[in-house]
C-alpha positions in Angstrom: 23.7 6.2 9.2 22.0 7.9 12.1 18.3 7.0 11.8 17.3 9.7 14.3 18.5 12.4 11.9 16.9 11.0 8.8 13.8 12.2 7.1 11.3 10.3 4.9 10.2 11.4 1.4 7.2 9.8 -0.3 7.3 9.9 -4.1 4.7 9.2 -6.8 6.4 7.2 -9.5 5.2 6.9 -13.1 6.5 4.6 -15.9 6.9 1.4 -13.9 5.6 -1.7 -15.6 7.0 -4.6 -13.6 9.1 -5.7 -10.7 12.3 -5.1 -12.6 11.4 -1.4 -12.8 10.9 -1.2 -9.0 14.2 -3.0 -8.4 16.0 -0.6 -10.8 14.7 2.5 -9.0 15.7 1.0 -5.6 19.2 0.2 -7.0 19.7 3.7 -8.4 18.6 5.4 -5.2 20.7 3.1 -3.0 23.8 4.4 -4.8 23.1 7.9 -3.4 24.9 8.6 -0.1 22.9 7.9 3.0 19.8 7.0 1.1 17.5 4.0 1.6 14.5 3.3 -0.6 11.6 0.9 -0.9 9.5 1.0 -4.1 6.0 -0.4 -4.1 4.9 -1.5 -7.6 1.3 -1.9 -6.5 0.9 1.7 -5.2 3.4 3.2 -7.6 5.1 4.9 -4.7 8.6 5.1 -3.4 9.4 5.7 0.3 12.9 7.2 0.7 14.8 7.7 3.9 17.7 10.2 3.6 19.9 12.4 5.7 19.3 16.1 5.2 22.5 17.9 4.2 23.8 14.8 2.5 20.9 14.3 0.1 17.7 16.2 -0.6 14.4 15.8 -2.5 15.5 17.4 -5.8 18.6 15.1 -5.9 16.5 12.0 -5.2 13.8 12.9 -7.8 16.5 13.7 -10.4 18.1 10.3 -9.8 14.8 8.6 -10.5 14.2 10.6 -13.6 17.7 9.7 -14.9 16.8 6.1 -14.5 14.0 6.6 -17.0 11.0 7.1 -14.7 8.8 10.0 -13.7 8.9 11.1 -10.0 7.2 13.8 -8.0 6.9 14.4 -4.2 3.7 12.8 -3.0 1.3 15.4 -1.5 -1.9 14.3 0.2 -3.5 17.6 -0.9 -2.9 16.8 -4.6 -4.0 13.1 -4.3 -7.4 13.8 -5.7 -5.9 15.4 -8.8 -3.4 12.5 -9.1 -6.2 9.9 -8.9 -8.2 11.9 -11.5 -5.2 11.7 -13.8 -4.9 8.0 -13.3 -8.6 7.5 -14.1 -8.2 9.6 -17.3 -5.1 7.5 -18.3 -7.0 4.3 -17.6 -9.9 5.4 -19.9 -7.4 6.3 -22.6 -5.7 2.9 -22.2 -9.1 1.2 -22.3 -9.9 3.0 -25.6 -6.6 1.9 -27.1 -7.2 -1.7 -26.0 -10.6 -1.7 -27.8 -9.1 -0.3 -31.0 -6.3 -2.9 -30.8 -8.9 -5.6 -30.2 -10.9 -4.5 -33.3 -7.7 -4.5 -35.5 -6.5 -7.8 -34.1 -9.8 -9.7 -34.3 -9.5 -10.5 -38.1 -5.9 -11.7 -37.7 -6.8 -13.8 -34.7 -9.9 -15.3 -36.4 -7.8 -16.4 -39.3 -5.3 -18.1 -37.0 -8.0 -19.9 -35.0 -9.6 -21.1 -38.2 -6.3 -22.7 -39.2 -5.9 -24.2 -35.7 -9.4 -25.6 -36.2 -8.2 -27.9 -39.0 -9.0 -26.0 -42.2 -6.0 -26.5 -44.4 -7.5 -25.9 -47.8 -4.6 -23.8 -49.0 -4.9 -20.1 -48.3 -8.7 -20.0 -48.6 -9.2 -18.3 -45.3 -5.9 -16.4 -45.1 -6.3 -12.6 -45.4 -4.2 -10.9 -48.1 -0.7 -10.2 -46.8 -0.9 -6.5 -47.3 -4.2 -6.3 -45.4 -2.6 -8.2 -42.5 0.3 -5.6 -42.6 -2.3 -2.8 -42.7 -4.1 -4.2 -39.6 -1.0 -5.1 -37.6 1.0 -1.9 -38.2 -1.0 0.5 -36.0 -1.2 -2.1 -33.3 2.5 -2.6 -33.3 3.8 0.9 -33.9 1.1 3.2 -32.5 -0.8 1.3 -29.8 2.3 -0.6 -28.9 4.4 2.5 -28.7 4.2 2.5 -24.9 6.3 -0.6 -24.9 9.0 0.9 -27.0 9.0 4.1 -24.9 9.2 2.1 -21.7 11.9 -0.1 -23.0 14.0 2.9 -24.2 13.6 4.6 -20.8 14.7 1.4 -19.0 17.7 0.8 -21.3 18.7 4.5 -21.1 18.7 4.2 -17.3 20.9 1.1 -17.5 18.3 -1.6 -16.8 15.7 -3.7 -18.5 12.1 -4.4 -17.8 9.0 -6.2 -19.1 8.7 -3.6 -21.9 12.0 -4.8 -23.3 10.7 -8.3 -23.5 7.4 -7.3 -25.1 9.0 -4.8 -27.5 11.7 -7.3 -28.5 9.4 -10.3 -29.0 6.7 -8.5 -30.9 9.2 -6.5 -33.0 10.9 -9.7 -34.1 7.6 -11.3 -35.2 6.3 -8.1 -36.8 9.6 -7.2 -38.5 10.0 -10.6 -40.0 6.5 -10.7 -41.3 6.7 -7.2 -42.8 10.0 -8.2 -44.6 8.4 -11.3 -46.0 5.3 -9.4 -47.2 7.2 -6.5 -48.8 9.7 -8.9 -50.4 6.9 -11.0 -51.9 8.1 -14.2 -50.3 4.7 -16.0 -50.6 6.2 -19.4 -49.5 7.1 -18.1 -46.1 4.5 -17.9 -43.3 3.9 -14.5 -41.6 3.2 -13.9 -37.9 1.3 -10.6 -37.9 -1.4 -12.3 -35.8 1.2 -13.2 -33.1 2.6 -9.7 -32.7 -0.8 -7.9 -32.7 -2.4 -10.4 -30.4 0.4 -10.3 -27.9 0.2 -6.6 -27.6 -3.6 -6.7 -27.3 -3.5 -9.3 -24.6 -0.7 -7.6 -22.6 -2.8 -4.4 -22.7 -5.8 -6.4 -21.5 -3.7 -7.8 -18.7 -2.6 -4.3 -17.7 -6.1 -3.0 -17.6 -7.4 -6.0 -15.5 -4.3 -5.6 -13.2 -5.1 -1.8 -12.7 -8.7 -2.6 -11.8 -7.6 -5.3 -9.4 -4.9 -3.1 -7.8 -7.5 -0.4 -7.2 -9.4 -3.0 -5.1 -6.3 -3.7 -2.9 -6.2 -0.1 -1.7 -10.0 0.1 -1.0 -9.6 0.0 2.8 -7.2 3.0 2.8 -9.4 4.9 0.3 -12.4 4.3 2.6 -10.5 5.7 5.6 -9.6 8.8 3.5 -13.3 9.3 2.6 -14.2 9.3 6.3 -12.6 12.7 6.8 -15.2 15.5 6.9 -14.5 18.4 4.6 -16.3 21.2 6.7 -17.1 21.9 10.3 -19.4 24.2 12.3 -17.2 26.4 14.5 -18.3 28.7 17.2 -16.0 31.8 17.3 -16.9 34.9 19.3 -20.5 33.7 19.8 -21.0 33.3 16.0 -21.4 29.8 14.4 -19.6 29.5 11.0 -19.2 26.6 8.6 -15.5 26.4 7.7 -13.3 24.0 5.8 -11.7 21.6 8.2 -8.2 22.7 7.0 -8.8 26.1 8.6 -9.6 24.8 12.1 -7.3 25.5 15.0 -6.7 23.8 18.3 -9.0 25.3 20.9 -11.8 26.0 18.5 -15.3 25.0 19.7 -17.0 22.7 17.1 -20.6 21.8 17.0 -21.6 18.3 15.9 -25.2 17.7 15.1 -26.9 14.3 15.3 -25.8 12.0 12.6 -22.8 14.1 11.6 -19.1 13.1 11.5 -16.9 14.6 14.1 -14.4 16.9 12.2 -11.5 16.9 14.7 -10.1 15.2 17.7 -11.5 17.0 20.8 -12.9 17.0 24.3 -16.7 17.2 24.9 -17.6 20.5 26.6 -21.4 20.5 26.2 -24.0 17.7 25.7 -24.3 14.0 26.0 -24.6 11.5 23.1 -23.6 8.1 21.8 -20.8 8.1 19.3 -20.2 5.3 16.7 -16.4 4.6 16.8 -16.5 1.5 14.6 -14.2 3.1 12.0 -11.5 3.3 14.7 -12.0 0.3 16.9 -14.1 -2.2 14.8 -16.5 -2.2 17.7 -20.1 -1.9 16.5 -21.6 -0.7 19.8 -21.8 3.1 20.2 -19.8 4.7 23.1 -21.5 7.1 25.5 -19.8 10.5 25.6 -20.3 13.4 28.0 -18.4 16.5 29.2 -14.7 15.7 29.6 -14.7 12.6 27.3 -12.5 12.4 24.2 -13.8 12.5 20.7 -12.0 11.4 17.5 -12.3 12.7 14.0 -14.5 10.9 11.6 -16.5 9.1 14.3 -20.3 9.4 13.9 -22.4 11.4 16.5 -25.6 9.8 17.6 -28.9 11.3 18.5 -28.0 14.5 20.4 -26.1 17.7 19.6 -22.7 18.0 21.3 -20.0 20.7 21.5 -16.3 19.9 21.7 -13.0 21.8 22.1 -10.6 20.8 19.3 -7.4 19.2 20.6 -6.1 17.7 17.3 -6.8 19.1 13.9 -5.6 18.3 10.3 -2.5 16.0 10.4 -2.6 15.8 14.2 -5.8 13.8 14.5 -5.8 10.1 15.4 -7.4 9.2 12.0 -4.5 11.0 10.2 -2.0 9.0 12.3 -3.8 5.8 11.4 -3.7 6.7 7.7 0.0 7.5 7.9 0.6 4.2 9.7 -1.3 2.2 7.1 0.5 3.9 4.2 3.8 3.2 5.9 2.9 -0.5 6.3 1.7 -0.7 2.7 4.9 0.8 1.5 7.2 -1.4 3.5 8.7 -4.7 2.4 8.4 -8.0 4.2 11.6 -10.1 4.6 9.9 -12.9 2.6 10.1 -10.6 -0.5 13.9 -10.5 -0.6 14.3 -13.5 -2.9 11.7 -12.1 -5.3 13.6 -8.8 -5.4 16.9 -10.5 -6.2 15.3 -12.4 -9.0 13.5 -9.4 -10.4 16.8 -7.5 -10.5 18.3 -9.9 -13.1 15.1 -11.4 -14.5 15.0 -9.6 -17.9 18.7 -10.1 -18.7 18.4 -13.9 -17.9 15.2 -14.2 -20.0 16.9 -12.5 -23.0 19.8 -14.9 -22.6 17.5 -17.9 -22.6 15.6 -16.6 -25.7 19.0 -16.2 -27.5 20.0 -19.7 -26.4 16.6 -21.0 -27.6 17.1 -19.4 -31.1 20.7 -20.7 -31.4 19.8 -24.2 -30.1 16.9 -24.8 -32.5 18.9 -23.5 -35.4 22.0 -25.5 -34.4 20.1 -28.7 -34.3 18.8 -28.5 -37.8 15.6 -26.6 -37.6 14.9 -23.6 -39.9 15.6 -20.2 -38.5 11.9 -19.3 -38.6 11.0 -22.1 -36.1 13.9 -21.0 -34.0 12.7 -17.4 -34.1 9.1 -18.3 -33.2 10.2 -20.3 -30.1 12.5 -17.5 -29.0 9.7 -15.0 -29.3 7.5 -17.4 -27.1 10.2 -17.3 -24.4 10.3 -13.5 -24.5 6.6 -13.0 -24.2 5.8 -15.7 -21.6 8.3 -14.4 -19.1 6.6 -12.2 -16.5 8.4 -10.3 -13.8 5.2 -8.4 -12.9 3.8 -11.3 -10.9 6.9 -11.4 -8.8 6.7 -7.7 -8.1 3.0 -7.8 -7.2 3.0 -11.0 -5.1 3.9 -9.4 -1.8 2.7 -5.7 -1.9 -0.8 -6.5 -3.0 -1.3 -9.0 -0.2 0.2 -6.5 2.3 -2.1 -3.7 1.0 -5.2 -5.8 1.5 -4.1 -7.3 4.8 -3.1 -4.0 6.5 -6.2 -2.3 5.1 -8.4 -5.0 6.6 -6.5 -4.7 9.9 -7.1 -0.9 10.0 -10.8 -1.5 9.4 -10.9 -3.9 12.4 -8.9 -1.6 14.7 -5.6 -3.4 14.2 -2.8 -1.0 13.1 0.3 -2.9 11.8 3.4 -0.7 11.8 5.2 -2.4 8.8 5.5 -5.5 6.8 8.2 -6.9 9.1 5.9 -6.7 12.1 3.2 -8.4 10.0 5.6 -11.3 9.2 6.9 -11.7 12.7 3.4 -11.7 14.2 2.7 -14.8 12.1 5.5 -16.7 13.8 4.7 -15.9 17.4 4.6 -18.9 19.7 4.5 -17.2 23.1 2.7 -14.1 24.3 3.4 -12.2 27.5 0.5 -10.2 28.7 0.2 -7.5 31.3 -2.6 -8.3 33.8 -4.1 -4.9 34.6 -6.0 -3.4 31.7 -5.1 -6.3 29.4 -6.6 -9.4 31.0 -8.7 -7.3 33.4 -11.0 -4.3 33.0 -8.3 -2.0 34.3 -10.9 -0.3 36.6 -10.2 -1.9 40.0 -12.6 -1.1 42.9 -12.4 -1.4 46.6 -14.2 -4.5 47.8 -13.1 -4.7 51.5 -11.8 -2.4 54.2 -9.8 -4.4 56.9 -8.9 -1.9 59.6 -6.4 -2.7 62.3 -7.2 -2.7 66.0 -8.2 0.8 67.1 -9.0 1.9 63.6 -12.4 2.3 61.9 -13.1 1.6 58.2 -13.8 5.3 57.6 -10.5 6.4 59.3 -8.5 3.8 57.3 -10.1 5.0 54.0 -9.5 8.7 54.9 -5.8 8.1 55.5 -5.4 5.9 52.4 -7.2 8.6 50.2 -5.0 11.3 51.7 -1.9 9.4 50.4 -3.5 8.2 47.1 -5.1 11.5 45.9 -2.1 12.7 43.9 -1.2 9.3 42.4 -2.2 7.9 39.0 -1.8 4.1 39.7 -5.2 2.3 39.2 -5.2 1.1 42.8 -4.7 4.6 44.0 -7.5 5.8 41.8 -9.8 3.1 43.1 -9.2 4.2 46.7 -9.9 7.9 45.9 -13.1 6.9 44.0 -14.3 4.8 47.0 -13.6 7.7 49.4 -15.6 10.1 47.1 -18.5 7.6 46.9 -18.6 7.3 50.7 -18.3 11.0 51.3 -14.9 10.7 53.0 -12.7 13.9 52.7 -9.0 13.3 52.3 -6.5 15.3 54.3 -3.6 17.2 52.6 -0.4 15.3 52.2 3.1 16.8 52.3 6.5 15.5 51.1 4.9 12.9 48.9 7.3 10.4 47.3 6.6 7.3 45.2 8.4 4.1 44.3 7.1 2.7 41.0 5.3 -0.5 41.5 5.8 -0.5 45.3 4.0 2.3 47.1 3.8 5.9 48.5 5.3 7.7 51.5 4.0 11.1 52.8 3.4 13.2 55.8 -0.3 13.4 56.8 -1.4 15.6 59.7 2.2 15.7 61.0 2.6 11.9 60.9 4.8 9.8 58.5 2.5 7.5 56.6 2.9 4.7 54.1 0.7 3.1 51.5 1.6 0.2 49.2 2.3 -3.5 48.9 3.0 -5.6 51.9 6.6 -6.2 50.6 7.1 -2.4 50.4 6.0 -1.8 53.9 8.1 -4.7 55.2 11.1 -3.0 53.5 10.2 0.1 55.6 10.4 -2.0 58.8 6.7 -2.5 59.4 5.5 -5.9 60.6 2.5 -7.2 58.4 0.7 -10.3 59.6 0.6 -12.8 56.7 -2.6 -14.4 58.2 -4.4 -11.1 57.6 -3.5 -11.1 53.9 -3.7 -14.7 52.8 -7.6 -15.1 52.7 -7.9 -12.0 50.5 -5.0 -13.0 48.2 -6.4 -16.4 47.6 -9.5 -14.8 46.2 -7.4 -13.0 43.6 -7.6 -9.6 45.3 -4.8 -7.0 45.3 -4.0 -5.7 48.7 -3.0 -2.2 49.7 -1.4 -1.9 53.2 -1.7 1.4 55.1 0.5 2.5 58.0 0.8 5.7 60.1 3.6 6.5 62.5 5.2 3.1 62.1 2.0 1.2 63.0 -0.4 -0.7 60.8 -3.6 1.1 60.1 -5.2 -1.6 58.0 -5.5 -3.3 54.7 -7.7 -2.4 51.7 -8.7 -5.1 49.3 -9.1 -4.1 45.7 -10.5 -6.3 42.9 -10.2 -5.9 39.1 -12.5 -8.4 37.2 -11.5 -10.1 34.0 -12.8 -8.6 30.8 -15.7 -10.5 29.3 -13.6 -11.2 26.2 -10.6 -12.5 28.1 -11.5 -16.2 28.4 -12.7 -16.5 24.7 -9.5 -14.6 23.6 -7.3 -17.0 25.6 -9.1 -20.0 24.1 -8.6 -18.5 20.6 -4.9 -17.9 21.3 -4.5 -21.5 22.4 -6.3 -22.6 19.2 -3.7 -20.6 17.3 -0.9 -22.5 19.1 0.2 -19.4 21.1 1.1 -19.9 24.8 0.2 -17.0 27.1 2.3 -16.0 30.1 0.9 -13.4 32.6 3.1 -10.7 34.0 1.8 -8.9 37.1 3.0 -6.9 40.1 0.8 -8.8 42.4 2.2 -11.3 45.0 2.3 -15.0 44.3 -1.0 -15.9 45.9 -3.0 -13.2 44.1 -1.3 -13.9 40.8 -2.0 -17.7 41.2 -5.7 -17.0 41.8 -6.1 -14.7 38.8 -4.1 -17.1 36.6 -6.3 -20.0 37.7 -9.5 -17.9 37.0 -8.2 -17.1 33.5 -6.9 -20.6 32.8 -3.3 -19.4 32.4 -0.7 -22.1 33.3 2.4 -19.8 33.5 2.7 -16.5 35.2 5.3 -14.2 36.8 4.3 -12.4 40.0 5.8 -9.3 41.7 7.1 -8.0 38.4 7.7 -4.2 38.8 6.9 -2.0 35.7 10.6 -1.4 35.1 11.3 -5.1 35.2 8.8 -6.2 32.5 11.4 -5.8 29.8 13.7 -8.1 31.7 10.9 -10.6 32.1 10.3 -10.6 28.3 14.1 -11.0 27.7 14.1 -14.0 30.1 11.2 -15.6 28.2 13.1 -15.1 24.9 16.2 -16.7 26.5 14.2 -19.9 26.9 14.6 -20.3 23.1 11.0 -21.3 22.4 10.4 -19.1 19.4 9.3 -15.5 18.9 7.9 -13.6 21.8 5.0 -11.1 21.7 4.1 -8.6 24.5 0.7 -7.1 25.0 0.3 -4.1 27.2 -1.3 -0.6 27.4 1.5 1.1 25.4 2.4 3.6 28.1 4.1 2.1 31.2 4.7 -1.1 29.2 6.6 0.7 26.4 10.1 -0.8 27.4 8.6 -4.3 27.4 6.8 -3.7 24.1 10.1 -2.7 22.6 11.9 -5.7 24.1 9.5 -8.2 22.5 9.8 -9.5 18.9 6.4 -7.9 18.4 4.7 -5.5 20.8 0.9 -5.2 20.9 -0.1 -1.8 22.3 -3.7 -2.0 23.5 -5.8 1.1 24.0 -6.7 4.4 22.4 -3.7 4.8 20.2 -1.4 6.8 22.5 1.6 8.3 20.6 4.0 6.0 22.5 2.1 3.0 21.3 2.3 4.1 17.6 6.1 4.6 18.1 7.0 1.6 20.2 4.7 -1.3 19.2 4.7 -3.3 16.1 0.9 -3.6 16.3 -1.5 -1.1 17.9 -4.9 -2.3 18.9 -7.6 0.4 19.1 -9.6 -1.7 21.5 -8.6 -2.7 25.0 -9.4 -6.3 24.2 -7.0 -9.3 24.1 -9.1 -10.8 21.2 -7.5 -8.1 19.1 -4.1 -9.9 19.6 -5.7 -13.1 18.4 -7.2 -11.3 15.4 -3.8 -9.8 14.5 -2.1 -13.2 14.6 -4.9 -14.7 12.5 -4.7 -11.8 10.0 -0.9 -12.0 9.7 -1.1 -15.8 9.1 -3.8 -15.3 6.4 -1.8 -12.5 4.7 1.5 -14.4 4.8 -0.3 -17.5 3.4 -1.4 -15.3 0.4 2.1 -13.9 -0.1 3.5 -17.4 -0.2 0.8 -18.6 -2.6 1.5 -15.6 -4.8 5.2 -16.1 -4.8 4.9 -19.8 -5.5 2.5 -19.2 -8.4 4.8 -16.5 -9.8 7.9 -18.6 -9.5 6.3 -21.8 -10.8 4.7 -19.9 -13.7 8.1 -18.7 -14.9 9.9 -21.9 -14.0 7.5 -24.0 -16.0 6.5 -21.5 -18.7 9.9 -20.5 -19.9 11.2 -24.1 -20.5 8.0 -25.1 -22.2 8.3 -22.1 -24.6 12.0 -22.8 -25.2 11.1 -26.5 -26.0 8.6 -25.3 -28.6 5.5 -26.4 -26.8 3.9 -22.9 -26.7 2.7 -20.8 -29.5 3.7 -17.1 -29.0 0.0 -16.1 -28.8 -0.7 -18.6 -26.1 2.5 -17.5 -24.3 1.3 -13.8 -24.5 -2.1 -14.7 -23.1 -0.5 -16.6 -20.2 1.9 -13.7 -19.5 -1.0 -11.2 -19.5 -3.1 -13.2 -17.0 -0.3 -14.2 -14.6 -0.1 -10.9 -12.8 -3.9 -10.6 -12.8 -4.1 -14.0 -11.0 -1.7 -12.9 -8.3 -3.6 -9.7 -7.6 -6.9 -11.6 -7.6 -5.6 -14.1 -5.2 -4.6 -11.2 -2.8 -8.1 -9.9 -3.1 -9.4 -13.2 -1.7 -8.0 -12.0 1.7 -11.1 -9.8 1.9 -13.0 -12.9 3.1 -11.1 -12.7 6.4 -13.1 -11.5 9.4 -12.0 -10.6 12.9 -13.3 -12.9 15.6 -15.0 -10.0 17.5 -17.1 -9.4 14.4 -18.9 -12.7 15.1 -16.7 -15.0 12.9 -13.3 -16.4 13.6 -10.7 -15.0 11.2 -9.4 -17.5 8.6 -5.7 -18.2 8.6 -5.4 -18.9 4.9 
């Protein structure tokens, strides 16, 4: 299957009740040629990858429908209507629950009275026909949803939780109805069991739905941030238009306190903009003409105008929402065992229930006792908890990450991040501010500082390397005018060559100039290198013109971030293009024991591969997401730091919206907290079924108690996932909890 030719289809799925349903849909879709599917029970969505021409959306939807479920292409524009439909269905379900509870209450009160020790004949027993009258609407009308779901599942060739509930309650209700109608007064009836089980399962579904809504709260909050209208200046006239009608190039006006409607570039005005929803950083960012704005950020105290560069689906916020949805719809490798169990769960439980019935009957008990214990087995088994254990935790974790400016690409990246033991970090822009400045001019004999700076700026003016930009900025600040350069050529990570005023000139590292045959005195370089300064050597006509020392200070957050990473058990290795002396000085200042110097941009991926070859565990790489893209891809997990460049979103497993190494520590902490919840959920789901089913088979659980336990098992899993909301990023003032 050629992944480059595949397309992704998001489907809204209806009719799923448990993990067996999700497993069934995945199995059905995987039978289609060149189709891969992941079904998320928590979001009721399916994410399908297919090859156009081999499969298409109508074929995929039809396959889901043949399996007994509803399916429709998910459309963001129709999401509000979809959510409104879900709320209406929830209210209807709540009404049915209260009716079921009212009808069940007399039956349950009678049973509790008997459990309380009153055995004076049938004094408190309701008349049999009244019990039949109360239980019948609960079983056949309110409980019809279980019959419908079971029929759809069986017709599609599978079995789900509805099969277990319908089968168990039907046995109890059917037996009781026959005993009542036949007038067999000596036989006990179990109307209270069938009605109470249905009522409790309905209650569990209602509580589960409310809890699941909380797991998607972070994504819903992101969606609510998008403004619906914008003030647009066209042909000198200001109009208020829906955001959907805006075009790239439009001039938008953002008043104080308003949300920015599009991504754009400031053209008029200066203001402070709150970008916390993107970066998690509470401090506003100063904006002036030429600076970038992002949709849904909040303007401060002054009016600004901006030219739209990204609208609609092309804004950074839309990209974040797509990434969060992708992550929430993906599956972590840890879920594989649960998926395998869910695929055969119902069939195995039915077999155990049949064996329970035959075993009790075979060993001399009456068939009524055998039936009651078999029903308890059917109703205590719960595949829902298995299906919700992983996706609910991933939904909460990735949502929290997005809120903190940590964008996790998928569940696999989340799981791998938890296991990192070593992190390679690019120096410039990651450990340091990324804004180097010229701190010393060291002209050669016969050269002045101004002449050296003029020549260096002439070579550097067309380059984008941070050191070149620092030289050009110093020349501009000193009022030095650069001369035009011809025949400019560059070698990445080494230097530049050009012709300036008729003379061949060089600018770059000492090693580069030595390669070109120039003699560079090491004694001139060593004192500066030992201070951690990067050196740019300049030559003209084959002779040394001088050396320019450039310094890039560590970020204020670097030392606390490195301490936090050490606390998390992650070793940090610095990668830099600087020479050994400069690299050693910077590493010493940062407290980093291991570093690799003179690593060219193109060699960073090889350096990451060499670290992996040491066999010390999983390797992460943190860089700016642009020139570090090969290294990010080579690592087990790439951390792209910065303003969300497209290459970062595509290459890295984790994108950090802030240029701050503390974000890497937060991402590791969040992944460990999320995976801890997943393991807790899976353990509780497995142990619940491993203990509950044998206890029911052994006759230690009344069917009503079994039904209550079944109803609450999935609720407990979702509630445990919601406890993740206690996690906080370290840059918010608290250290994130890892469990």
